[in-house]
Tab-separated table of C-alpha atoms in Angstrom:
chain	number	residue	atom	x	y	z
A	1	MET	CA	0.000	0.000	0.000
A	2	LEU	CA	1.372	3.392	-0.942
A	3	ASP	CA	1.365	6.179	1.621
A	4	LEU	CA	-0.434	8.895	-0.324
A	5	THR	CA	-0.097	12.413	1.072
A	6	TYR	CA	-1.872	15.538	-0.104
A	7	GLU	CA	-2.005	19.247	0.550
A	8	ALA	CA	-5.336	20.921	1.251
A	9	PRO	CA	-6.456	23.169	-1.639
A	10	ALA	CA	-6.855	26.890	-1.117
A	11	PRO	CA	-10.436	28.073	-0.482
A	12	LYS	CA	-12.420	29.629	-3.301
A	13	VAL	CA	-12.136	33.422	-3.058
A	14	ILE	CA	-14.703	35.753	-4.621
A	15	ALA	CA	-13.794	39.416	-4.990
A	16	GLY	CA	-16.610	41.666	-3.847
A	17	ALA	CA	-16.928	45.414	-4.268
A	18	ARG	CA	-15.686	45.868	-0.688
A	19	GLY	CA	-13.143	43.128	-0.312
A	20	ASP	CA	-12.628	39.414	-0.673
A	21	TRP	CA	-14.977	36.696	0.539
A	22	GLU	CA	-14.520	32.967	1.075
A	23	LEU	CA	-17.053	30.160	0.682
A	24	VAL	CA	-18.083	27.693	3.366
A	25	ILE	CA	-20.094	24.665	2.242
A	26	GLY	CA	-21.640	21.663	3.945
A	27	LEU	CA	-23.740	18.978	2.282
A	28	GLU	CA	-26.542	16.673	3.290
A	29	VAL	CA	-26.525	13.854	0.768
A	30	HIS	CA	-29.611	11.647	0.545
A	31	ALA	CA	-28.669	8.205	-0.762
A	32	GLN	CA	-31.375	5.644	-1.475
A	33	VAL	CA	-30.476	2.397	0.230
A	34	ALA	CA	-29.961	-0.438	-2.233
A	35	THR	CA	-32.536	-2.950	-1.002
A	36	ARG	CA	-35.531	-4.655	-2.597
A	37	ALA	CA	-37.973	-3.570	0.113
A	38	LYS	CA	-38.672	-0.284	1.872
A	39	LEU	CA	-37.498	0.768	5.334
A	40	PHE	CA	-40.607	-0.308	7.248
A	41	SER	CA	-42.626	-2.315	4.727
A	42	GLY	CA	-42.204	-5.129	2.252
A	43	ALA	CA	-43.255	-3.000	-0.724
A	44	SER	CA	-40.909	-3.028	-3.705
A	45	THR	CA	-38.372	-0.265	-4.339
A	46	GLU	CA	-38.291	-0.937	-8.100
A	47	PHE	CA	-37.888	2.257	-10.139
A	48	GLY	CA	-40.227	3.001	-13.028
A	49	ALA	CA	-43.206	0.941	-11.833
A	50	GLU	CA	-46.756	2.110	-12.514
A	51	PRO	CA	-47.713	5.013	-10.190
A	52	ASN	CA	-48.940	3.871	-6.766
A	53	SER	CA	-48.272	0.201	-7.512
A	54	ASN	CA	-45.407	-0.234	-4.987
A	55	VAL	CA	-47.420	0.878	-1.957
A	56	SER	CA	-48.258	-1.099	1.175
A	57	PHE	CA	-50.866	-0.170	3.769
A	58	ILE	CA	-48.158	1.272	5.981
A	59	ASP	CA	-46.748	3.420	3.147
A	60	ALA	CA	-50.250	4.796	2.519
A	61	GLY	CA	-50.654	5.731	6.192
A	62	MET	CA	-53.577	3.424	6.847
A	63	PRO	CA	-54.769	3.353	10.494
A	64	GLY	CA	-53.481	0.586	12.703
A	65	MET	CA	-50.502	-0.323	10.530
A	66	LEU	CA	-47.290	-0.803	12.518
A	67	PRO	CA	-43.795	-0.323	11.044
A	68	VAL	CA	-41.323	-3.217	11.088
A	69	ILE	CA	-37.649	-2.395	10.502
A	70	ASN	CA	-35.973	-3.890	7.415
A	71	GLU	CA	-32.757	-5.520	8.665
A	72	GLY	CA	-31.230	-5.218	5.199
A	73	CYS	CA	-31.490	-1.428	5.362
A	74	VAL	CA	-29.768	-1.404	8.740
A	75	ALA	CA	-26.959	-3.583	7.398
A	76	GLN	CA	-26.478	-1.271	4.429
A	77	ALA	CA	-26.261	1.781	6.711
A	78	VAL	CA	-23.662	0.023	8.872
A	79	ARG	CA	-21.714	-1.027	5.765
A	80	THR	CA	-21.742	2.589	4.551
A	81	GLY	CA	-20.550	3.880	7.903
A	82	LEU	CA	-17.691	1.406	7.962
A	83	GLY	CA	-16.754	2.367	4.404
A	84	LEU	CA	-16.527	6.008	5.506
A	85	LYS	CA	-14.360	5.114	8.528
A	86	ALA	CA	-17.191	6.160	10.812
A	87	GLU	CA	-18.262	5.229	14.296
A	88	ILE	CA	-21.140	2.728	14.393
A	89	ASN	CA	-23.632	3.334	17.183
A	90	LEU	CA	-24.801	0.027	18.615
A	91	ARG	CA	-27.896	1.764	19.964
A	92	SER	CA	-29.911	4.194	17.861
A	93	ALA	CA	-33.529	5.350	17.825
A	94	PHE	CA	-36.203	6.599	15.456
A	95	ASP	CA	-38.148	9.836	15.751
A	96	ARG	CA	-41.162	11.266	14.011
A	97	LYS	CA	-40.531	14.465	12.068
A	98	ASN	CA	-43.960	16.036	11.698
A	99	TYR	CA	-44.787	18.262	8.747
A	100	PHE	CA	-47.409	18.441	6.019
A	101	TYR	CA	-46.694	17.470	2.433
A	102	PRO	CA	-49.429	16.199	0.099
A	103	ASP	CA	-47.190	13.254	-0.783
A	104	LEU	CA	-46.484	12.311	2.862
A	105	PRO	CA	-49.568	10.228	3.782
A	106	GLN	CA	-48.667	9.656	7.441
A	107	GLY	CA	-48.187	13.369	8.077
A	108	TYR	CA	-44.737	12.634	9.453
A	109	GLN	CA	-41.410	11.177	8.370
A	110	ILE	CA	-39.698	8.520	10.462
A	111	SER	CA	-36.088	9.642	10.880
A	112	GLN	CA	-33.234	9.651	13.411
A	113	LEU	CA	-32.653	13.144	14.806
A	114	TYR	CA	-31.186	12.515	18.221
A	115	HIS	CA	-29.632	9.051	17.998
A	116	PRO	CA	-28.358	8.210	14.475
A	117	ILE	CA	-27.047	4.777	13.577
A	118	VAL	CA	-23.691	6.134	12.310
A	119	GLY	CA	-21.511	8.780	13.931
A	120	GLU	CA	-18.430	10.684	12.804
A	121	GLY	CA	-16.438	9.594	9.751
A	122	GLU	CA	-14.439	11.098	6.891
A	123	VAL	CA	-14.028	11.229	3.115
A	124	LEU	CA	-10.800	12.119	1.297
A	125	VAL	CA	-11.687	14.146	-1.803
A	126	GLU	CA	-8.857	14.312	-4.329
A	127	MET	CA	-8.662	17.509	-6.370
A	128	GLY	CA	-5.650	16.684	-8.559
A	129	ASN	CA	-2.136	18.158	-8.537
A	130	GLY	CA	-1.382	16.488	-5.218
A	131	GLN	CA	-4.240	18.256	-3.444
A	132	ALA	CA	-7.134	16.758	-1.504
A	133	ARG	CA	-9.729	17.929	0.987
A	134	LEU	CA	-10.481	15.772	4.033
A	135	VAL	CA	-14.203	16.220	4.621
A	136	ARG	CA	-15.511	15.188	8.015
A	137	ILE	CA	-18.790	13.293	8.195
A	138	GLU	CA	-20.912	14.398	11.138
A	139	ARG	CA	-23.485	11.582	11.015
A	140	ILE	CA	-25.470	9.185	8.872
A	141	HIS	CA	-29.055	8.444	9.764
A	142	LEU	CA	-31.772	6.301	8.259
A	143	GLU	CA	-35.082	7.854	7.252
A	144	GLN	CA	-38.082	7.397	4.988
A	145	ASP	CA	-38.374	9.110	1.627
A	146	ALA	CA	-41.547	11.011	0.729
A	147	GLY	CA	-43.681	10.456	-2.359
A	148	LYS	CA	-43.765	12.552	-5.495
A	149	SER	CA	-46.189	15.303	-6.475
A	150	ILE	CA	-46.799	15.623	-10.220
A	151	HIS	CA	-48.000	18.970	-11.540
A	152	ASP	CA	-47.635	18.686	-15.324
A	153	MET	CA	-50.289	16.098	-16.214
A	154	ASP	CA	-53.340	18.350	-15.899
A	155	PRO	CA	-53.756	22.146	-16.006
A	156	ASN	CA	-56.111	22.146	-13.018
A	157	MET	CA	-55.012	19.233	-10.874
A	158	SER	CA	-51.934	17.766	-9.227
A	159	PHE	CA	-51.333	14.042	-8.823
A	160	VAL	CA	-49.473	12.062	-6.197
A	161	ASP	CA	-47.338	8.962	-6.748
A	162	LEU	CA	-46.545	7.147	-3.493
A	163	ASN	CA	-44.109	4.605	-4.947
A	164	ARG	CA	-41.129	6.334	-3.293
A	165	THR	CA	-42.952	6.798	0.013
A	166	GLY	CA	-41.181	4.821	2.707
A	167	VAL	CA	-38.124	3.992	0.596
A	168	ALA	CA	-35.062	3.904	2.859
A	169	LEU	CA	-32.658	6.817	2.638
A	170	MET	CA	-29.296	7.373	4.257
A	171	GLU	CA	-28.799	11.056	5.009
A	172	ILE	CA	-25.044	11.640	5.040
A	173	VAL	CA	-24.312	14.955	6.744
A	174	SER	CA	-20.916	16.594	6.306
A	175	ARG	CA	-19.230	19.235	8.413
A	176	PRO	CA	-18.752	22.662	6.773
A	177	ASP	CA	-15.314	21.636	5.488
A	178	ILE	CA	-15.822	22.226	1.758
A	179	ARG	CA	-14.435	25.510	0.445
A	180	GLY	CA	-15.495	25.807	-3.199
A	181	PRO	CA	-17.986	24.683	-5.884
A	182	GLU	CA	-15.547	22.269	-7.523
A	183	GLU	CA	-14.791	20.678	-4.154
A	184	ALA	CA	-18.507	20.240	-3.476
A	185	ALA	CA	-19.065	18.428	-6.770
A	186	ALA	CA	-15.928	16.329	-6.242
A	187	TYR	CA	-17.146	15.392	-2.741
A	188	VAL	CA	-20.492	14.182	-4.062
A	189	GLY	CA	-18.654	12.291	-6.800
A	190	LYS	CA	-16.304	10.609	-4.298
A	191	LEU	CA	-19.186	9.723	-1.999
A	192	ARG	CA	-21.079	8.239	-4.924
A	193	GLN	CA	-18.004	6.210	-5.913
A	194	ILE	CA	-17.624	4.762	-2.401
A	195	LEU	CA	-21.329	3.903	-2.116
A	196	ARG	CA	-21.247	2.104	-5.470
A	197	TYR	CA	-18.132	0.130	-4.444
A	198	LEU	CA	-19.895	-0.844	-1.208
A	199	GLY	CA	-23.098	-1.736	-3.057
A	200	THR	CA	-25.191	0.326	-0.624
A	201	CYS	CA	-26.585	2.803	-3.190
A	202	ASP	CA	-26.578	2.684	-6.985
A	203	GLY	CA	-25.775	6.406	-7.133
A	204	ASN	CA	-28.257	7.080	-9.948
A	205	MET	CA	-28.704	10.852	-9.707
A	206	GLN	CA	-31.027	11.067	-12.684
A	207	ASN	CA	-33.577	8.853	-10.918
A	208	GLY	CA	-33.154	10.782	-7.679
A	209	ASN	CA	-31.453	7.885	-5.898
A	210	LEU	CA	-28.635	10.243	-4.905
A	211	ARG	CA	-29.331	13.915	-4.315
A	212	ALA	CA	-27.852	16.653	-2.183
A	213	ASP	CA	-29.006	19.576	-0.104
A	214	VAL	CA	-26.212	22.143	-0.266
A	215	ASN	CA	-25.641	24.599	2.594
A	216	VAL	CA	-23.794	27.737	1.473
A	217	SER	CA	-22.452	30.687	3.442
A	218	VAL	CA	-19.706	33.281	2.974
A	219	CYS	CA	-17.200	34.789	5.369
A	220	ARG	CA	-14.227	37.132	5.330
A	221	PRO	CA	-10.700	35.674	4.953
A	222	GLY	CA	-9.444	34.545	8.350
A	223	ASP	CA	-12.871	33.916	9.866
A	224	TYR	CA	-12.892	30.245	8.878
A	225	GLU	CA	-9.600	29.681	10.696
A	226	LYS	CA	-11.201	31.202	13.826
A	227	TYR	CA	-14.056	28.730	13.464
A	228	GLN	CA	-11.606	25.848	13.145
A	229	GLU	CA	-9.827	26.861	16.329
A	230	SER	CA	-12.986	27.364	18.389
A	231	GLN	CA	-15.678	25.376	16.500
A	232	ASP	CA	-17.790	28.498	17.082
A	233	PHE	CA	-20.196	28.837	14.152
A	234	SER	CA	-20.677	32.556	14.848
A	235	HIS	CA	-17.456	33.162	12.894
A	236	LEU	CA	-19.172	31.844	9.773
A	237	GLY	CA	-21.916	33.587	7.829
A	238	THR	CA	-25.603	32.697	7.849
A	239	ARG	CA	-26.162	29.684	5.632
A	240	CYS	CA	-28.851	29.025	3.081
A	241	GLU	CA	-29.824	25.549	1.967
A	242	ILE	CA	-30.283	24.686	-1.715
A	243	LYS	CA	-32.578	21.653	-1.929
A	244	ASN	CA	-32.575	18.507	-4.037
A	245	MET	CA	-29.553	18.945	-6.288
A	246	ASN	CA	-28.988	15.930	-8.539
A	247	SER	CA	-26.361	17.184	-10.997
A	248	MET	CA	-22.656	17.853	-10.389
A	249	ARG	CA	-22.728	20.725	-12.876
A	250	PHE	CA	-25.787	22.314	-11.313
A	251	ILE	CA	-24.321	21.937	-7.811
A	252	GLN	CA	-21.352	24.070	-8.864
A	253	ALA	CA	-23.482	26.652	-10.661
A	254	ALA	CA	-25.933	26.932	-7.755
A	255	ILE	CA	-23.161	27.429	-5.188
A	256	ASP	CA	-21.493	30.120	-7.285
A	257	PHE	CA	-24.749	32.037	-7.769
A	258	GLU	CA	-25.815	31.715	-4.139
A	259	ALA	CA	-22.440	32.880	-2.833
A	260	ARG	CA	-22.507	35.977	-5.047
A	261	ARG	CA	-26.127	36.682	-4.019
A	262	GLN	CA	-25.157	36.611	-0.343
A	263	ILE	CA	-22.087	38.786	-0.914
A	264	ALA	CA	-24.184	41.411	-2.686
A	265	ILE	CA	-26.646	41.486	0.240
A	266	LEU	CA	-23.904	41.801	2.859
A	267	GLU	CA	-21.988	44.490	0.983
A	268	ASP	CA	-25.199	46.501	0.656
A	269	GLY	CA	-25.538	46.455	4.424
A	270	GLY	CA	-28.231	43.798	4.573
A	271	GLU	CA	-28.457	40.490	6.394
A	272	VAL	CA	-28.670	37.049	4.874
A	273	VAL	CA	-31.841	35.281	5.980
A	274	GLN	CA	-31.528	31.583	6.792
A	275	GLU	CA	-33.867	29.844	4.391
A	276	THR	CA	-34.354	26.950	2.004
A	277	ARG	CA	-33.903	27.776	-1.668
A	278	LEU	CA	-34.326	26.011	-5.001
A	279	TYR	CA	-32.006	26.272	-7.993
A	280	ASP	CA	-33.461	27.104	-11.410
A	281	PRO	CA	-30.986	25.862	-14.047
A	282	ASP	CA	-32.832	27.646	-16.863
A	283	ARG	CA	-32.265	31.043	-15.252
A	284	ASN	CA	-29.123	30.018	-13.360
A	285	GLU	CA	-30.431	31.417	-10.104
A	286	THR	CA	-31.619	30.302	-6.678
A	287	ARG	CA	-35.090	31.258	-5.431
A	288	SER	CA	-36.584	31.278	-1.963
A	289	MET	CA	-38.606	28.174	-1.123
A	290	ARG	CA	-39.385	28.579	2.567
A	291	SER	CA	-37.958	30.296	5.630
A	292	LYS	CA	-35.732	28.336	7.963
A	293	GLU	CA	-36.483	30.597	10.933
A	294	GLU	CA	-38.473	27.793	12.535
A	295	ALA	CA	-36.337	24.991	11.138
A	296	HIS	CA	-36.032	23.455	14.594
A	297	ASP	CA	-39.788	23.256	15.037
A	298	TYR	CA	-40.692	20.058	13.194
A	299	ARG	CA	-42.233	18.718	16.427
A	300	TYR	CA	-39.836	15.824	16.659
A	301	PHE	CA	-40.648	13.140	19.187
A	302	PRO	CA	-39.625	9.489	19.636
A	303	ASP	CA	-41.658	7.159	17.435
A	304	PRO	CA	-44.001	5.342	19.840
A	305	ASP	CA	-44.303	2.329	17.486
A	306	LEU	CA	-40.579	1.593	17.310
A	307	LEU	CA	-38.289	0.390	20.064
A	308	PRO	CA	-34.709	1.668	20.126
A	309	LEU	CA	-32.604	-0.144	17.536
A	310	GLU	CA	-29.907	-2.248	19.186
A	311	ILE	CA	-27.291	-4.139	17.187
A	312	GLU	CA	-24.440	-6.368	18.296
A	313	GLN	CA	-20.755	-5.613	17.869
A	314	ALA	CA	-20.172	-9.118	16.489
A	315	TRP	CA	-22.676	-8.396	13.694
A	316	VAL	CA	-20.886	-5.133	12.875
A	317	ASP	CA	-17.521	-6.913	12.919
A	318	ASP	CA	-18.827	-9.522	10.481
A	319	ILE	CA	-19.984	-6.815	8.072
A	320	LYS	CA	-16.596	-5.107	8.384
A	321	ALA	CA	-14.769	-8.352	7.670
A	322	HIS	CA	-16.620	-8.675	4.363
A	323	LEU	CA	-16.171	-5.106	3.108
A	324	PRO	CA	-14.807	-4.885	-0.442
A	325	GLU	CA	-11.583	-3.110	-1.324
A	326	LEU	CA	-12.522	0.569	-1.516
A	327	PRO	CA	-11.458	3.127	-4.169
A	328	ASP	CA	-8.513	4.730	-2.340
A	329	ALA	CA	-7.004	1.364	-1.380
A	330	LYS	CA	-7.530	-0.051	-4.868
A	331	LYS	CA	-5.983	3.013	-6.483
A	332	ALA	CA	-2.938	2.825	-4.203
A	333	ARG	CA	-2.558	-0.897	-4.956
A	334	PHE	CA	-2.748	-0.325	-8.711
A	335	MET	CA	-0.036	2.305	-8.449
A	336	GLY	CA	2.163	0.084	-6.298
A	337	ASP	CA	1.642	-3.270	-8.031
A	338	PHE	CA	1.553	-2.137	-11.650
A	339	GLY	CA	3.568	1.105	-11.601
A	340	LEU	CA	0.605	3.173	-12.780
A	341	SER	CA	0.510	6.946	-12.580
A	342	ASP	CA	-1.894	8.654	-10.183
A	343	TYR	CA	-4.017	9.700	-13.168
A	344	ASP	CA	-4.201	6.265	-14.808
A	345	ALA	CA	-4.977	4.531	-11.521
A	346	GLY	CA	-7.687	7.128	-10.871
A	347	VAL	CA	-9.301	6.502	-14.261
A	348	LEU	CA	-9.262	2.740	-13.783
A	349	THR	CA	-10.772	2.890	-10.301
A	350	ALA	CA	-13.349	5.621	-10.966
A	351	GLU	CA	-15.970	2.908	-11.475
A	352	LEU	CA	-15.797	-0.524	-9.897
A	353	ALA	CA	-16.674	-2.216	-13.199
A	354	ASN	CA	-13.663	-0.555	-14.861
A	355	ALA	CA	-11.333	-1.743	-12.113
A	356	VAL	CA	-12.699	-5.286	-12.280
A	357	TYR	CA	-12.222	-5.332	-16.063
A	358	PHE	CA	-8.636	-4.074	-15.806
A	359	GLU	CA	-7.681	-6.662	-13.201
A	360	ALA	CA	-9.191	-9.399	-15.355
A	361	VAL	CA	-7.000	-8.207	-18.247
A	362	VAL	CA	-3.896	-8.280	-16.033
A	363	ASN	CA	-4.745	-11.813	-14.904
A	364	HIS	CA	-4.199	-12.962	-18.507
A	365	LEU	CA	-0.633	-11.621	-18.569
A	366	ASP	CA	2.504	-13.525	-17.652
A	367	SER	CA	3.859	-10.723	-15.480
A	368	ALA	CA	2.423	-7.878	-13.400
A	369	LYS	CA	5.162	-5.660	-14.866
A	370	ASP	CA	3.076	-5.548	-18.037
A	371	GLY	CA	0.236	-3.948	-16.063
A	372	LYS	CA	1.181	-0.474	-17.282
A	373	LEU	CA	0.975	-1.648	-20.893
A	374	ALA	CA	-2.422	-3.190	-20.109
A	375	ALA	CA	-3.589	0.068	-18.513
A	376	ASN	CA	-2.634	2.013	-21.656
A	377	TRP	CA	-4.687	-0.335	-23.813
A	378	VAL	CA	-7.699	-0.320	-21.485
A	379	ILE	CA	-7.740	3.462	-21.099
A	380	ASN	CA	-6.694	4.671	-24.544
A	381	GLU	CA	-7.919	2.020	-26.934
A	382	LEU	CA	-10.869	0.348	-25.221
A	383	PHE	CA	-12.345	3.256	-23.242
A	384	GLY	CA	-11.840	5.575	-26.214
A	385	ARG	CA	-13.652	3.213	-28.547
A	386	LEU	CA	-16.487	2.569	-26.080
A	387	LYS	CA	-16.967	6.289	-25.532
A	388	LYS	CA	-17.366	6.889	-29.269
A	389	ALA	CA	-19.983	4.138	-29.393
A	390	ASP	CA	-21.648	5.391	-26.176
A	391	LEU	CA	-21.200	1.979	-24.536
A	392	GLY	CA	-20.402	1.058	-20.956
A	393	ILE	CA	-17.655	-1.371	-19.969
A	394	GLU	CA	-20.292	-4.040	-19.364
A	395	GLN	CA	-21.257	-3.795	-23.047
A	396	SER	CA	-17.698	-4.073	-24.372
A	397	PRO	CA	-17.423	-6.316	-27.464
A	398	VAL	CA	-13.877	-7.113	-26.343
A	399	SER	CA	-13.681	-9.333	-23.276
A	400	PRO	CA	-10.920	-8.967	-20.660
A	401	ALA	CA	-9.499	-12.302	-21.853
A	402	GLN	CA	-9.305	-11.085	-25.449
A	403	LEU	CA	-7.659	-7.779	-24.547
A	404	GLY	CA	-5.330	-9.574	-22.153
A	405	ASP	CA	-4.245	-11.879	-24.963
A	406	ILE	CA	-3.588	-8.889	-27.248
A	407	VAL	CA	-1.412	-7.229	-24.593
A	408	ALA	CA	0.377	-10.523	-23.936
A	409	LEU	CA	1.206	-10.852	-27.658
A	410	ILE	CA	2.722	-7.354	-27.590
A	411	ALA	CA	4.679	-8.086	-24.398
A	412	LYS	CA	6.142	-11.290	-25.893
A	413	GLY	CA	7.149	-9.455	-29.074
A	414	ASP	CA	4.863	-11.525	-31.295
A	415	ILE	CA	3.162	-8.379	-32.631
A	416	SER	CA	4.096	-4.706	-32.780
A	417	GLY	CA	1.970	-1.869	-31.437
A	418	LYS	CA	0.783	-1.045	-34.947
A	419	ILE	CA	-0.219	-4.646	-35.655
A	420	ALA	CA	-1.909	-4.761	-32.237
A	421	LYS	CA	-4.176	-1.877	-33.229
A	422	ASP	CA	-5.203	-3.728	-36.373
A	423	LEU	CA	-5.777	-6.856	-34.303
A	424	PHE	CA	-7.841	-4.923	-31.742
A	425	GLU	CA	-10.049	-3.600	-34.548
A	426	ILE	CA	-10.638	-7.137	-35.843
A	427	VAL	CA	-11.490	-8.477	-32.380
A	428	TYR	CA	-13.741	-5.474	-31.606
A	429	THR	CA	-15.771	-5.789	-34.813
A	430	GLU	CA	-15.578	-9.509	-35.597
A	431	GLY	CA	-14.594	-11.272	-32.378
A	432	GLY	CA	-12.299	-14.272	-32.251
A	433	GLU	CA	-9.195	-15.450	-30.406
A	434	PRO	CA	-6.321	-12.951	-30.875
A	435	ALA	CA	-3.519	-15.545	-31.131
A	436	GLN	CA	-5.462	-17.567	-33.687
A	437	ILE	CA	-6.208	-14.450	-35.748
A	438	VAL	CA	-2.504	-13.541	-35.785
A	439	GLU	CA	-1.553	-16.994	-37.068
A	440	GLU	CA	-4.331	-17.307	-39.646
A	441	ARG	CA	-3.852	-13.819	-41.096
A	442	GLY	CA	-0.055	-13.755	-41.049
A	443	MET	CA	0.126	-10.838	-38.638
A	444	LYS	CA	3.048	-12.120	-36.577
A	445	GLN	CA	5.917	-9.692	-36.147
A	446	VAL	CA	9.117	-10.383	-38.081
A	447	THR	CA	11.935	-10.857	-35.572
A	448	ASP	CA	14.322	-12.683	-37.911
A	449	THR	CA	17.308	-10.318	-38.009
A	450	GLY	CA	18.481	-11.826	-41.289
A	451	ALA	CA	15.221	-10.883	-43.011
A	452	ILE	CA	15.321	-7.428	-41.475
A	453	GLU	CA	18.945	-6.924	-42.549
A	454	ALA	CA	18.045	-7.878	-46.095
A	455	ALA	CA	15.242	-5.299	-46.133
A	456	VAL	CA	17.553	-2.610	-44.699
A	457	ASP	CA	20.274	-3.384	-47.246
A	458	GLU	CA	17.772	-3.092	-50.064
A	459	ILE	CA	16.515	0.315	-48.902
A	460	ILE	CA	20.058	1.637	-48.365
A	461	ALA	CA	21.225	0.451	-51.777
A	462	ALA	CA	18.296	2.098	-53.510
A	463	ASN	CA	18.778	5.478	-51.794
A	464	PRO	CA	22.472	6.510	-51.782
A	465	ALA	CA	21.657	10.229	-51.645
A	466	GLN	CA	19.523	9.724	-48.564
A	467	VAL	CA	22.352	7.732	-46.986
A	468	GLU	CA	24.722	10.712	-47.307
A	469	LYS	CA	22.112	13.043	-45.808
A	470	ALA	CA	21.591	10.681	-42.868
A	471	LYS	CA	25.317	10.567	-42.186
A	472	GLN	CA	25.327	14.351	-42.056
A	473	ASN	CA	22.140	14.454	-39.944
A	474	PRO	CA	21.574	11.235	-37.924
A	475	LYS	CA	17.967	12.216	-37.227
A	476	LEU	CA	17.188	11.311	-40.844
A	477	ALA	CA	17.838	7.650	-40.018
A	478	GLY	CA	14.153	7.559	-39.074
A	479	TRP	CA	13.332	7.754	-42.775
A	480	PHE	CA	15.054	4.405	-43.371
A	481	VAL	CA	13.218	2.865	-40.418
A	482	GLY	CA	9.921	4.005	-41.888
A	483	GLN	CA	10.761	2.592	-45.299
A	484	VAL	CA	11.741	-0.780	-43.834
A	485	MET	CA	8.538	-0.955	-41.809
A	486	LYS	CA	6.564	-0.091	-44.936
A	487	SER	CA	8.335	-2.733	-47.018
A	488	THR	CA	7.583	-5.412	-44.390
A	489	GLY	CA	3.949	-4.422	-44.021
A	490	GLY	CA	4.601	-3.107	-40.529
A	491	LYS	CA	5.555	-6.570	-39.302
A	492	ALA	CA	9.230	-5.979	-38.606
A	493	ASN	CA	10.275	-5.556	-35.008
A	494	PRO	CA	10.717	-1.758	-34.672
A	495	ALA	CA	13.510	-2.045	-32.086
A	496	ALA	CA	15.458	-4.470	-34.259
A	497	VAL	CA	14.968	-2.234	-37.322
A	498	ASN	CA	16.291	0.808	-35.453
A	499	GLN	CA	19.341	-1.080	-34.254
A	500	ILE	CA	20.206	-2.529	-37.654
A	501	VAL	CA	19.646	0.768	-39.546
A	502	THR	CA	21.914	2.609	-37.090
A	503	ALA	CA	24.643	-0.016	-37.492
A	504	LYS	CA	24.389	-0.168	-41.285
A	505	LEU	CA	24.609	3.601	-41.629
A	506	GLY	CA	27.553	3.751	-39.223
A	507	LEU	CA	25.814	6.265	-36.987
């Protein structure tokens, strides 16, 4: 394992009319738990079902229905906490958060305000150029999702779909450690990556399975350091919350707009009002949704239908023992075992499926030292081709075994890089076993030095003027190499050709 060290990036600074301002950002990420059933009912969590078809009596708020905790959801929350290096609370409890929404049939949301299942953890967010932000996790709690109100099906009526009602969410709350829009997006991206590696959330932002509430405030340079020393939030500005962000690009745009809006208010002598806001991507602006003055007054109280949730340390230890290798550890291993650059290892581990594919390719090689060559082919040739075709790695026409065999043929010197590209094209479009294709189509690289010498002699004899020029300017020897490669159909070993041309020309 490599010991990776990073420097913290500088905070984002926005120049106002009356001085500089810095951003302070905290996020509450809502991640849908990857389970088949909801948090307190056996109703399906399948996405895209007919409206109101995945609804049990308890989801619909029918009288007399009692919630029963889904153990799978609890296990997924514990697994997530362990993946974020967080404290697991063996005793937690559920509360009712009372408020009215048309798509909240019970009139309350079951959540965990006072005693969450997961405590403090951390996420390392790499920003490139040797920089990374360590973002502290304050807590993770389990809660129910609400339903969905639909306003565009009828000009006079709204409709309600309760399919999402009661679906288990993990609310992952960060400390205000994020200092810029790019960091915020990178944090959500890193969190999504970890959750997908763990298998606790599919991270599908388009479907709303991962969304973020973004808290934004501004302060003068130096005030954040005072907060760090004292943990006194009075050194930071009043925050506003931007709800339900499900796009990395929009998260950045919303933060930038909101920060500038607050700066303009403060520099005009006004006060920022704590409130919940929505981002309008069409107008690139945030708009007030509701005041947060009474944000504490949701009339929380312990859920009378649910006993405190108690779990055993042995159960937690068993989950921990079966955690998969996570992105940072996998990236460090790829760099250490295969000599990959930070960038290449990052690309290969960005998605678990990519990393699995790459390792399967390497498993078909004779030596791990060829891992860097394999990485070049996976990233440049395969990923490039899949991107053009708008295909995912799971849809690749070239299997890891096939690509591994191509790389192995290069490593053994059976084919050159140029021939390998032709071979890759054949395998990608037609399929087949690479070694068999090379034999049947006469694609094997010429390594016979006698044959190469004969080709070099022929080119030299036919071009005496070029020989004299090359002796005057050795860089022109490349012309002879090119001619030999052309005359052999690209099959000659390039290294052998270079060596023989240099010797024959006396360079």
